[in-house]
Structure formats: structure tokens, C-alpha cells
JSON list of C-alpha atoms and ligand atoms in Angstrom, two decimals:
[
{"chain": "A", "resi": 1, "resn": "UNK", "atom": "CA", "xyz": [56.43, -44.06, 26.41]},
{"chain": "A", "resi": 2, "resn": "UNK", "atom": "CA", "xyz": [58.76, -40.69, 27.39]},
{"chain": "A", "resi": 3, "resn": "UNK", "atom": "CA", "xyz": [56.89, -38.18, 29.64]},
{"chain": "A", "resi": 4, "resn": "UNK", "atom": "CA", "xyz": [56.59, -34.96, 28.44]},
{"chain": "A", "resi": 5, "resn": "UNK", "atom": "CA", "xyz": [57.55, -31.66, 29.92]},
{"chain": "A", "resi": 6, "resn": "UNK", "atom": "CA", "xyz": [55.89, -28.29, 29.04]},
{"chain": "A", "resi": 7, "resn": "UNK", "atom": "CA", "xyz": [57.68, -25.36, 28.60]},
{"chain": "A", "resi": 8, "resn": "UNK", "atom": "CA", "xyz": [56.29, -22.40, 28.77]},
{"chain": "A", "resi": 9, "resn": "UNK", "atom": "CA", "xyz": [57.00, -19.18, 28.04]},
{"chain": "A", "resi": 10, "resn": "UNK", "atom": "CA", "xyz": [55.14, -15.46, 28.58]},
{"chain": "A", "resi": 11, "resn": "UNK", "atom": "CA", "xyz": [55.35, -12.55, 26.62]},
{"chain": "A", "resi": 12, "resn": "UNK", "atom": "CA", "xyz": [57.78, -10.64, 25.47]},
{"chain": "A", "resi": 13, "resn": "UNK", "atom": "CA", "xyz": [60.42, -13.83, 25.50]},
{"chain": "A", "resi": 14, "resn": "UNK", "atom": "CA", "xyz": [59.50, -14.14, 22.40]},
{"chain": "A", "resi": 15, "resn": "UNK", "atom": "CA", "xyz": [62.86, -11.24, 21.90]},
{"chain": "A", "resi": 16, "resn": "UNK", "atom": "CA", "xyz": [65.19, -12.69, 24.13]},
{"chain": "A", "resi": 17, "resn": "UNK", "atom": "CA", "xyz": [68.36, -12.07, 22.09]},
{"chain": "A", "resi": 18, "resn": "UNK", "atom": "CA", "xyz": [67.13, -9.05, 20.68]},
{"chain": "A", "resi": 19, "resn": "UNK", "atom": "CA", "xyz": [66.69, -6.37, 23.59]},
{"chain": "A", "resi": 20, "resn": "UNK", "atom": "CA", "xyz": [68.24, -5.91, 26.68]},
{"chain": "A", "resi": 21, "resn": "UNK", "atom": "CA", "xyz": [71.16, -8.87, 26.75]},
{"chain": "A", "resi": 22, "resn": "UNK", "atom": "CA", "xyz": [72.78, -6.47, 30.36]},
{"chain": "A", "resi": 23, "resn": "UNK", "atom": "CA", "xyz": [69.68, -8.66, 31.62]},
{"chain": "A", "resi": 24, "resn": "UNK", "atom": "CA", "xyz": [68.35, -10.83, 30.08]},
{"chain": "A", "resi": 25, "resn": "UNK", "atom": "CA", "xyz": [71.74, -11.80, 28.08]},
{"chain": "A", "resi": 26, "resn": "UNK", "atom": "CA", "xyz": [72.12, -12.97, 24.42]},
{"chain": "A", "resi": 27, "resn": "UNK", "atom": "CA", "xyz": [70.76, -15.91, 23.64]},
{"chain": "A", "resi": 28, "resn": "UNK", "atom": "CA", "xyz": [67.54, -16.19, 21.45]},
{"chain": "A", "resi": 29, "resn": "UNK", "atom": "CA", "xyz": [64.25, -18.34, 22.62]},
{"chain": "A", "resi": 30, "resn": "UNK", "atom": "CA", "xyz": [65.79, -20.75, 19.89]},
{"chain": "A", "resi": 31, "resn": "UNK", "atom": "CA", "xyz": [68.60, -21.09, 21.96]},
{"chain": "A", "resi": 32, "resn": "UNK", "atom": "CA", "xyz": [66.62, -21.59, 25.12]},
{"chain": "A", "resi": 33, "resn": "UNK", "atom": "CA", "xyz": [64.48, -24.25, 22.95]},
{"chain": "A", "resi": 34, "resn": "UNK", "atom": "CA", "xyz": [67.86, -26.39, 22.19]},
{"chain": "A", "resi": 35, "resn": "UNK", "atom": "CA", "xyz": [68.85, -26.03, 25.39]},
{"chain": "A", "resi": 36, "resn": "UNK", "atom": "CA", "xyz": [65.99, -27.88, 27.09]},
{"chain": "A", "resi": 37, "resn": "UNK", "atom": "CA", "xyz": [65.48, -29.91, 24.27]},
{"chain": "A", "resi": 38, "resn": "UNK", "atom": "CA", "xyz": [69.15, -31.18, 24.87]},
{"chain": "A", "resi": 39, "resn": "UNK", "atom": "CA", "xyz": [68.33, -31.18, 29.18]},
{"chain": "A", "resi": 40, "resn": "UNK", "atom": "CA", "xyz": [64.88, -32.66, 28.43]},
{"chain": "A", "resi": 41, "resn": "UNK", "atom": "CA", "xyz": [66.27, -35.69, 26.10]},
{"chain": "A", "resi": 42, "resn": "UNK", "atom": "CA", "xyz": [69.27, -36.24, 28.97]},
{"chain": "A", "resi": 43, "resn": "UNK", "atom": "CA", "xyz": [66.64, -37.19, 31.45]},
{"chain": "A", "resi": 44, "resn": "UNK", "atom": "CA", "xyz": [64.42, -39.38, 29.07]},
{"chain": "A", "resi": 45, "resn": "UNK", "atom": "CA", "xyz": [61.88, -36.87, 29.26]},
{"chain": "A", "resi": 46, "resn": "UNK", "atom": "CA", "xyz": [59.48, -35.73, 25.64]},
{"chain": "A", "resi": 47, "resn": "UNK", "atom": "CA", "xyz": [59.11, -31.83, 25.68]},
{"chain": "A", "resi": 48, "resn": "UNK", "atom": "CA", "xyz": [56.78, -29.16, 24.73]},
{"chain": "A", "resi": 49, "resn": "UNK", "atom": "CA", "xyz": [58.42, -25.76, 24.37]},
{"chain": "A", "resi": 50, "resn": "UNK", "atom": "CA", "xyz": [55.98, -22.92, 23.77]},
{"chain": "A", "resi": 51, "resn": "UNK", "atom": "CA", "xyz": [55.62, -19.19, 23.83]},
{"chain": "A", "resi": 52, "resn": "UNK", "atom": "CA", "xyz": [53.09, -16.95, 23.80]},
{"chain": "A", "resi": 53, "resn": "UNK", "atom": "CA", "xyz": [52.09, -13.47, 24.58]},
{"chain": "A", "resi": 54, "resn": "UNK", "atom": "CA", "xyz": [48.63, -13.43, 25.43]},
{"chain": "A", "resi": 55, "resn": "UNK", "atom": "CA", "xyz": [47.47, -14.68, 29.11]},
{"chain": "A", "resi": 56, "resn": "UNK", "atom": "CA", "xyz": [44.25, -16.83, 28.17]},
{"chain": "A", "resi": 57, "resn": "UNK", "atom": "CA", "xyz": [46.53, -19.19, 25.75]},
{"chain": "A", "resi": 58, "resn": "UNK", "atom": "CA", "xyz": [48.99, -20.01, 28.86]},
{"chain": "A", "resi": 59, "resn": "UNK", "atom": "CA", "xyz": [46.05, -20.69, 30.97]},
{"chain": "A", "resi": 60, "resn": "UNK", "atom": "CA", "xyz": [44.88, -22.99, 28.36]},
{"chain": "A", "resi": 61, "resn": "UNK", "atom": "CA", "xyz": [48.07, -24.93, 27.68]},
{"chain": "A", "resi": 62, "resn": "UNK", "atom": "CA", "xyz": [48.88, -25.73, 31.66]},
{"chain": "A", "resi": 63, "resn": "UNK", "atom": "CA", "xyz": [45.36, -27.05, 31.36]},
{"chain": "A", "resi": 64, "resn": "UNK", "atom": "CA", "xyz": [46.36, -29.00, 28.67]},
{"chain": "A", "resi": 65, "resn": "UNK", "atom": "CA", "xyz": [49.81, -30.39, 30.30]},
{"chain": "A", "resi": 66, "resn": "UNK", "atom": "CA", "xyz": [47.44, -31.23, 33.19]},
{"chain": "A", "resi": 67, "resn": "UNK", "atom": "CA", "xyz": [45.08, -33.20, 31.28]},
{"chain": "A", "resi": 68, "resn": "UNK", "atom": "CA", "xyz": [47.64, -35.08, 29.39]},
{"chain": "A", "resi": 69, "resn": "UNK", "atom": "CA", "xyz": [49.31, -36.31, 32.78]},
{"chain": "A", "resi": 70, "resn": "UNK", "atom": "CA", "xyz": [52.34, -34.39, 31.44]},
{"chain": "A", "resi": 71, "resn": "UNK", "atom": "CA", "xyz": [55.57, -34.74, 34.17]},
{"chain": "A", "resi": 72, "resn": "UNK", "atom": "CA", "xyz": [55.30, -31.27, 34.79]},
{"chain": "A", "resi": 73, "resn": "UNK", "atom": "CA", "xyz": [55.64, -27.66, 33.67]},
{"chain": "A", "resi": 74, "resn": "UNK", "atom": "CA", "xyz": [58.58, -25.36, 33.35]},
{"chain": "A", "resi": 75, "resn": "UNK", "atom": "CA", "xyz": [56.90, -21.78, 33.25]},
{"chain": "A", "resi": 76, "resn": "UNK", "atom": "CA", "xyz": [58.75, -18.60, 32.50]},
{"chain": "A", "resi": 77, "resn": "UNK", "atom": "CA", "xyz": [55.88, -16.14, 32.88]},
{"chain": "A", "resi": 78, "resn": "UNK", "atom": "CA", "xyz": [57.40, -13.27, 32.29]},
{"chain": "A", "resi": 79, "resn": "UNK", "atom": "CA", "xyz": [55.23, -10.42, 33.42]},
{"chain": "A", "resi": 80, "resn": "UNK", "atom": "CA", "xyz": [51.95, -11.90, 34.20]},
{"chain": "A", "resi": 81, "resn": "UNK", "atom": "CA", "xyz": [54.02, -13.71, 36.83]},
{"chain": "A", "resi": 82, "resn": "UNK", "atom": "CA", "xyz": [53.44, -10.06, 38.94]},
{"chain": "A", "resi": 83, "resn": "UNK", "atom": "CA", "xyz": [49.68, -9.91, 37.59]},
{"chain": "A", "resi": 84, "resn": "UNK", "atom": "CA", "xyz": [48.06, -13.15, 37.02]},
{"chain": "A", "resi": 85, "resn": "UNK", "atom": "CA", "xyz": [45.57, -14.25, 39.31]},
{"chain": "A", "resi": 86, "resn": "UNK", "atom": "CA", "xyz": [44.03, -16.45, 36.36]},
{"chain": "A", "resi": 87, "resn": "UNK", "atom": "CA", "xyz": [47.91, -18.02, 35.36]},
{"chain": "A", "resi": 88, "resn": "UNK", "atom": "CA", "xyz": [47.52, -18.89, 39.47]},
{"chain": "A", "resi": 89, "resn": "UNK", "atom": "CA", "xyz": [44.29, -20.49, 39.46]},
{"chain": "A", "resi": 90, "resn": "UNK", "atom": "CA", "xyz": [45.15, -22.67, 36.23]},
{"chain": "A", "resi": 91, "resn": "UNK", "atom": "CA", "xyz": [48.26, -24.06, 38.18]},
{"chain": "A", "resi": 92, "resn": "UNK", "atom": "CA", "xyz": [46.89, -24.53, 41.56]},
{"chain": "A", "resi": 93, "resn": "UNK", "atom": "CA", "xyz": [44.24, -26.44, 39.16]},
{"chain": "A", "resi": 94, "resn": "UNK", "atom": "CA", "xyz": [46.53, -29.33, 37.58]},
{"chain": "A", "resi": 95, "resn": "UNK", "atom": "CA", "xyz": [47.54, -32.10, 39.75]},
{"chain": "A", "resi": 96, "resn": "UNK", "atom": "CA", "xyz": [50.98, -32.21, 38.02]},
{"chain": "A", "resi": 97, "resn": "UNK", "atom": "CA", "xyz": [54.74, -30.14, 39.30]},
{"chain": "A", "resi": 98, "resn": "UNK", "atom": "CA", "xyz": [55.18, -27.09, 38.20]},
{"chain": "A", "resi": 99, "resn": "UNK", "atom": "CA", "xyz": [58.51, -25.34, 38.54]},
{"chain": "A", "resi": 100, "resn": "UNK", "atom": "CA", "xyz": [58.44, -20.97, 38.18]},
{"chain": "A", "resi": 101, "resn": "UNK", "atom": "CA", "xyz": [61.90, -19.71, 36.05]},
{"chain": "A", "resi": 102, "resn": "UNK", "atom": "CA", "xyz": [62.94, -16.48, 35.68]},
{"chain": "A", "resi": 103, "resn": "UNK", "atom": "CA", "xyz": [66.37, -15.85, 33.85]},
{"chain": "A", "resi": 104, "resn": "UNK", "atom": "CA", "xyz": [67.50, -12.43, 35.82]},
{"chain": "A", "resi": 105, "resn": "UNK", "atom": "CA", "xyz": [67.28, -12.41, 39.82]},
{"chain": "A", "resi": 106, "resn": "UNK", "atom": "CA", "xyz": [64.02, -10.62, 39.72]},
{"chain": "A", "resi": 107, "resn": "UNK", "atom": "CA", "xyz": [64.79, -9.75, 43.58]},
{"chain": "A", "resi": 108, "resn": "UNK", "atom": "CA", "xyz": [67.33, -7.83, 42.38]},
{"chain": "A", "resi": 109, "resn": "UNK", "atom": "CA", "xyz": [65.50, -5.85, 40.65]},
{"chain": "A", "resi": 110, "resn": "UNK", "atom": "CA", "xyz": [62.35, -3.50, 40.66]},
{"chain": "A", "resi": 111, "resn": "UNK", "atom": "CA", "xyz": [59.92, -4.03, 44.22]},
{"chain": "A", "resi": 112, "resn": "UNK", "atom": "CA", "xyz": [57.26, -5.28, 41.68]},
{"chain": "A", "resi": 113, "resn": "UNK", "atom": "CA", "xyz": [59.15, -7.97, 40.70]},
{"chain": "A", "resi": 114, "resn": "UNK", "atom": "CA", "xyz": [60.17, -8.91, 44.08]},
{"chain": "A", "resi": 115, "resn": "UNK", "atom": "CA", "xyz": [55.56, -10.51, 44.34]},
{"chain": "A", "resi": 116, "resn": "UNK", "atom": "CA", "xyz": [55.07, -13.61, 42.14]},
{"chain": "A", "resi": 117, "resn": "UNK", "atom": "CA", "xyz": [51.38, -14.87, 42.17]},
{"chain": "A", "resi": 118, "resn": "UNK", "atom": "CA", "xyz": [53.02, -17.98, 40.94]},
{"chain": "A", "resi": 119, "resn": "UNK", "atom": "CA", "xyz": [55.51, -19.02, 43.92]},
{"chain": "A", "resi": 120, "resn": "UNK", "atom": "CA", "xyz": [52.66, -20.35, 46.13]},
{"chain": "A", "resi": 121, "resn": "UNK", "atom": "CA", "xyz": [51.28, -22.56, 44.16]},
{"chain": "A", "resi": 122, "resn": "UNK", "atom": "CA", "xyz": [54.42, -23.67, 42.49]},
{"chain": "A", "resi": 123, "resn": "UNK", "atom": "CA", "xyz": [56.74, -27.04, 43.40]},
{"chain": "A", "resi": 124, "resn": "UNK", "atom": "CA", "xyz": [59.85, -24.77, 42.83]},
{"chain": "A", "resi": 125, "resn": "UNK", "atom": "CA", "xyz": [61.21, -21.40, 41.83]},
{"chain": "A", "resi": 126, "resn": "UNK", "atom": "CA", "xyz": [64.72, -20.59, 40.60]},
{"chain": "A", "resi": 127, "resn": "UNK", "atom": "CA", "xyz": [65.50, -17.52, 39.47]},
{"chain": "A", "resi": 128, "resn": "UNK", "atom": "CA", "xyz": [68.78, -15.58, 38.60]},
{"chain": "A", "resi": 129, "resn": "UNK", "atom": "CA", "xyz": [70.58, -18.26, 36.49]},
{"chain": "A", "resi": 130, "resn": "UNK", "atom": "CA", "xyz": [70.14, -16.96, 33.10]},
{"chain": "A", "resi": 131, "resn": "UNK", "atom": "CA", "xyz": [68.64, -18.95, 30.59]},
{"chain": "A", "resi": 132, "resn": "UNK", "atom": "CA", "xyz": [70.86, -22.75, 32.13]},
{"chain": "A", "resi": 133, "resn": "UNK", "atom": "CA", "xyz": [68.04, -22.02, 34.93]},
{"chain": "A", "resi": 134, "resn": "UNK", "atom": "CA", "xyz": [65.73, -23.91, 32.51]},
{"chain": "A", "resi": 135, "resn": "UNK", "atom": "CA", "xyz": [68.07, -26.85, 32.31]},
{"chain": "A", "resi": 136, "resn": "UNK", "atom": "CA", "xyz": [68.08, -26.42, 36.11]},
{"chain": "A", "resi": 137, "resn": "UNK", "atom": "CA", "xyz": [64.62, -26.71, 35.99]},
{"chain": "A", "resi": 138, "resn": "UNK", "atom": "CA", "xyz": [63.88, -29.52, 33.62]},
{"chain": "A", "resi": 139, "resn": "UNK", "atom": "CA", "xyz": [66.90, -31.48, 36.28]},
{"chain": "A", "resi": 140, "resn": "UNK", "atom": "CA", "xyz": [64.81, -30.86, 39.05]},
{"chain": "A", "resi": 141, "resn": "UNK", "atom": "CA", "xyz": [61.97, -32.11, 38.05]},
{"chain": "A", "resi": 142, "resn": "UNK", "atom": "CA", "xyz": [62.65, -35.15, 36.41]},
{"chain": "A", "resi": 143, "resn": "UNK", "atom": "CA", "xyz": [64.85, -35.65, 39.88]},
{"chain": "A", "resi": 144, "resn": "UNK", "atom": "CA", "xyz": [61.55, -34.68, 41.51]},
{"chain": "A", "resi": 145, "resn": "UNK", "atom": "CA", "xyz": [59.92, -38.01, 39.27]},
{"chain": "A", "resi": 146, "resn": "UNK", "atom": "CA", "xyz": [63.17, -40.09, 40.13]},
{"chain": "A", "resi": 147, "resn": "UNK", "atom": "CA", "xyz": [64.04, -40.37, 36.91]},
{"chain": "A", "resi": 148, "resn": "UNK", "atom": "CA", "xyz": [67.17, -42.91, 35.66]},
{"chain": "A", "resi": 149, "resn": "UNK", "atom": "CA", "xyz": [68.83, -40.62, 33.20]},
{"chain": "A", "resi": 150, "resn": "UNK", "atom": "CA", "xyz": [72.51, -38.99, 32.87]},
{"chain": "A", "resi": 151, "resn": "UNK", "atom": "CA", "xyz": [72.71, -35.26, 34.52]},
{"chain": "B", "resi": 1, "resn": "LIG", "atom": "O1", "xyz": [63.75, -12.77, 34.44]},
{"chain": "B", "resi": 1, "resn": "LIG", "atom": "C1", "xyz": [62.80, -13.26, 33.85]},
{"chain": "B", "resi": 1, "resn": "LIG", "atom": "O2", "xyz": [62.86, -14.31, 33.22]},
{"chain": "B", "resi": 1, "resn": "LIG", "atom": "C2", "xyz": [61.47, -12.51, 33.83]},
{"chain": "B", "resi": 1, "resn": "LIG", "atom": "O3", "xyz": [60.42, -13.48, 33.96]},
{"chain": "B", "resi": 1, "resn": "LIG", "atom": "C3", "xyz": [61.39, -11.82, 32.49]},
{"chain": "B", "resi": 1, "resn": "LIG", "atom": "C4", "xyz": [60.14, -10.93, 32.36]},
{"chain": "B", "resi": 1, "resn": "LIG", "atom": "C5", "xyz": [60.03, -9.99, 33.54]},
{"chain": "B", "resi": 1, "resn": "LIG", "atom": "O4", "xyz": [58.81, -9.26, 33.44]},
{"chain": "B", "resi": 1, "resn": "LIG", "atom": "C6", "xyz": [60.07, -10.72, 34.85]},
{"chain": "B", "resi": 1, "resn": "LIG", "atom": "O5", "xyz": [60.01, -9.79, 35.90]},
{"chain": "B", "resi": 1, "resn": "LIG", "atom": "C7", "xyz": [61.34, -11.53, 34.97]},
{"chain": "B", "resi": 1, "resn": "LIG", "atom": "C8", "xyz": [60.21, -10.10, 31.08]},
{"chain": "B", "resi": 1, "resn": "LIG", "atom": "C9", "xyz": [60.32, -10.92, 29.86]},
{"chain": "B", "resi": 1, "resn": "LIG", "atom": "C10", "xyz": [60.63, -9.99, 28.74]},
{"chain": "B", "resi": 1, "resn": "LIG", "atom": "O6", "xyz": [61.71, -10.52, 28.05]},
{"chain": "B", "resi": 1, "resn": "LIG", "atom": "C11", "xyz": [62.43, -9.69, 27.27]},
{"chain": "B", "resi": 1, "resn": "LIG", "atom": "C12", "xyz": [63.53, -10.26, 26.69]},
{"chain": "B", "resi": 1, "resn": "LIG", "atom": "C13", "xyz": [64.32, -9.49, 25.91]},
{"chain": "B", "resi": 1, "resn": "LIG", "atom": "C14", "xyz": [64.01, -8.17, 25.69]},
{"chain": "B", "resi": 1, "resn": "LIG", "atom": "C15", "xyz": [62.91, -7.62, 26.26]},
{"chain": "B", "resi": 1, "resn": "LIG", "atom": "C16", "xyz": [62.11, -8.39, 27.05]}
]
């Protein structure tokens, strides 16, 4: 049976489309959804694509991906990705990759952006490639497993 990868996404992605496309361009979480769907089913891989804006929820799905022996995690953690010790913890807990996105090059940006609590615990971070970084991502990892697919 397919391995699955997670896909995770913090809050506020949730308007991607909506609000700010100078950064964070114009296509809609839906998009991003297809998107990895498309990169996901290219590498034989199942996927999980979820959002959510509240911090105890993403703790409790990379617990989940970890107890399911998922391939991996994709994690967009938008903010909490500056704040959250707890987001840490949970990752550092599964024995499964984990690979940090961010769609803008956050170290082009504000000095707060420039500390992710998530980079030392993660397999990989890209950041800066707009929402194909996901695709990027999902490649990576499944190249990461050794997969067989096309891509
Ligand atoms: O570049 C990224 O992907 C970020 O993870 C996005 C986060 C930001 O806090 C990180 O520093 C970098 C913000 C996500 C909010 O997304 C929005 C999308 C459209 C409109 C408003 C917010």
C-alpha cells in the first residue's frame, strides 16, 4: 500500500489567495492542495493535506503522521514556526522526515522571521519558492525514501 505524506499547514494559510499576493502570491490553499496532490500521486506517495489555525491541533496531527509510520511531513507553519516550542517538541518526537516550507524567503524579510524553532529538528527547509516549494518538498522526500516514481 502507497505511503502517505502529511501536509500541514498553520494559520492564517487558510487566506492564501485572498491577502497579500506581493508575498505570498495568488494562489488559494486549494491550489496548493492540487498541487501536491498532483506532486504527491507523481511519486506514488497517498497524502494528507491539512490546515489549521490553532497550535495544539498541529501538535496533534504530526503525532498522528508519526504513529501511522506516515513517509513524512511537509509543514508550512506559518507563524508558530517563530514561536513554537511545543510544534518543536512534537517533531523532534516522531521518528519519521519532516521537511519545514515557507512560500516567501522569510530571510528576506522581518529579523523575526529570520529564527525558526523548527529548522533544528527538521530533515530539510526550503523556503522562498512560492507555493512549487511544496512540490519541492513532497520531491525531496520521497527522493529522501528512494522512491521509483516520475519527477
Ligand atoms: O512564507 C511563509 O510560508 C510563512 O510561513 C507564512 C507565514 C509567516 O508568518 C511566516 O513567517 C512565513 C504567514 C502565513 C500567513 O499567510 C497569509 C496568507 C495570505 C494572507 C495573509 C496571510
Amino acid at each position: 500500500m502507497a505511503k502517505t505524506v502529511y501536509v500541514l499547514n498553520g494559520p492564517n494559510l487558510n487566506l492564501l489567495g485572498a491577502r497579500e499576493p506581493e508575498t505570498y502570491g495568488r494562489s488559494t490553499l486549494k491550489d496548493v492542495e492540487k498541487l501536491c496532490r498532483k506532486a504527491a500521486q507523481s511519486h506514488r506517495l497517498g497524502i494528507e493535506f491539512r490546515q489549521s489555525n490553532h497550535e495544539g491541533e498541529l501538535v496533534d496531527w504530526i503525532h498522528e503522521a508519526g504513529s501511522k509510520k506516515a513517509a513524512g511531513v511537509v509543514i508550512n507553519a506559518g507563524g508558530y514556526t517563530h514561536s513554537s516550542v511545543a510544534i518543536r517538541d512534537a517533531i523532534a518526537a516522531v521518528d519519521i522526515p519532516v521537511i519545514e516550507v515557507h512560500i516567501s524567503n522569510v530571510f528576506a524579510r522581518e529579523d523575526f522571521r529570520h529564527f525558526s524553532h523548527i529548522a533544528p529538528v527538521a530533515k530539510g527547509t526550503l523556503c522562498g519558492f512560492g507555493v512549487n516549494g511544496y512540490a519541492l518538498a513532497i520531491g525531496g522526500l520521497a527522493a529522501m525514501l528512494g522512491d521509483k516514481g516520475e519527477g
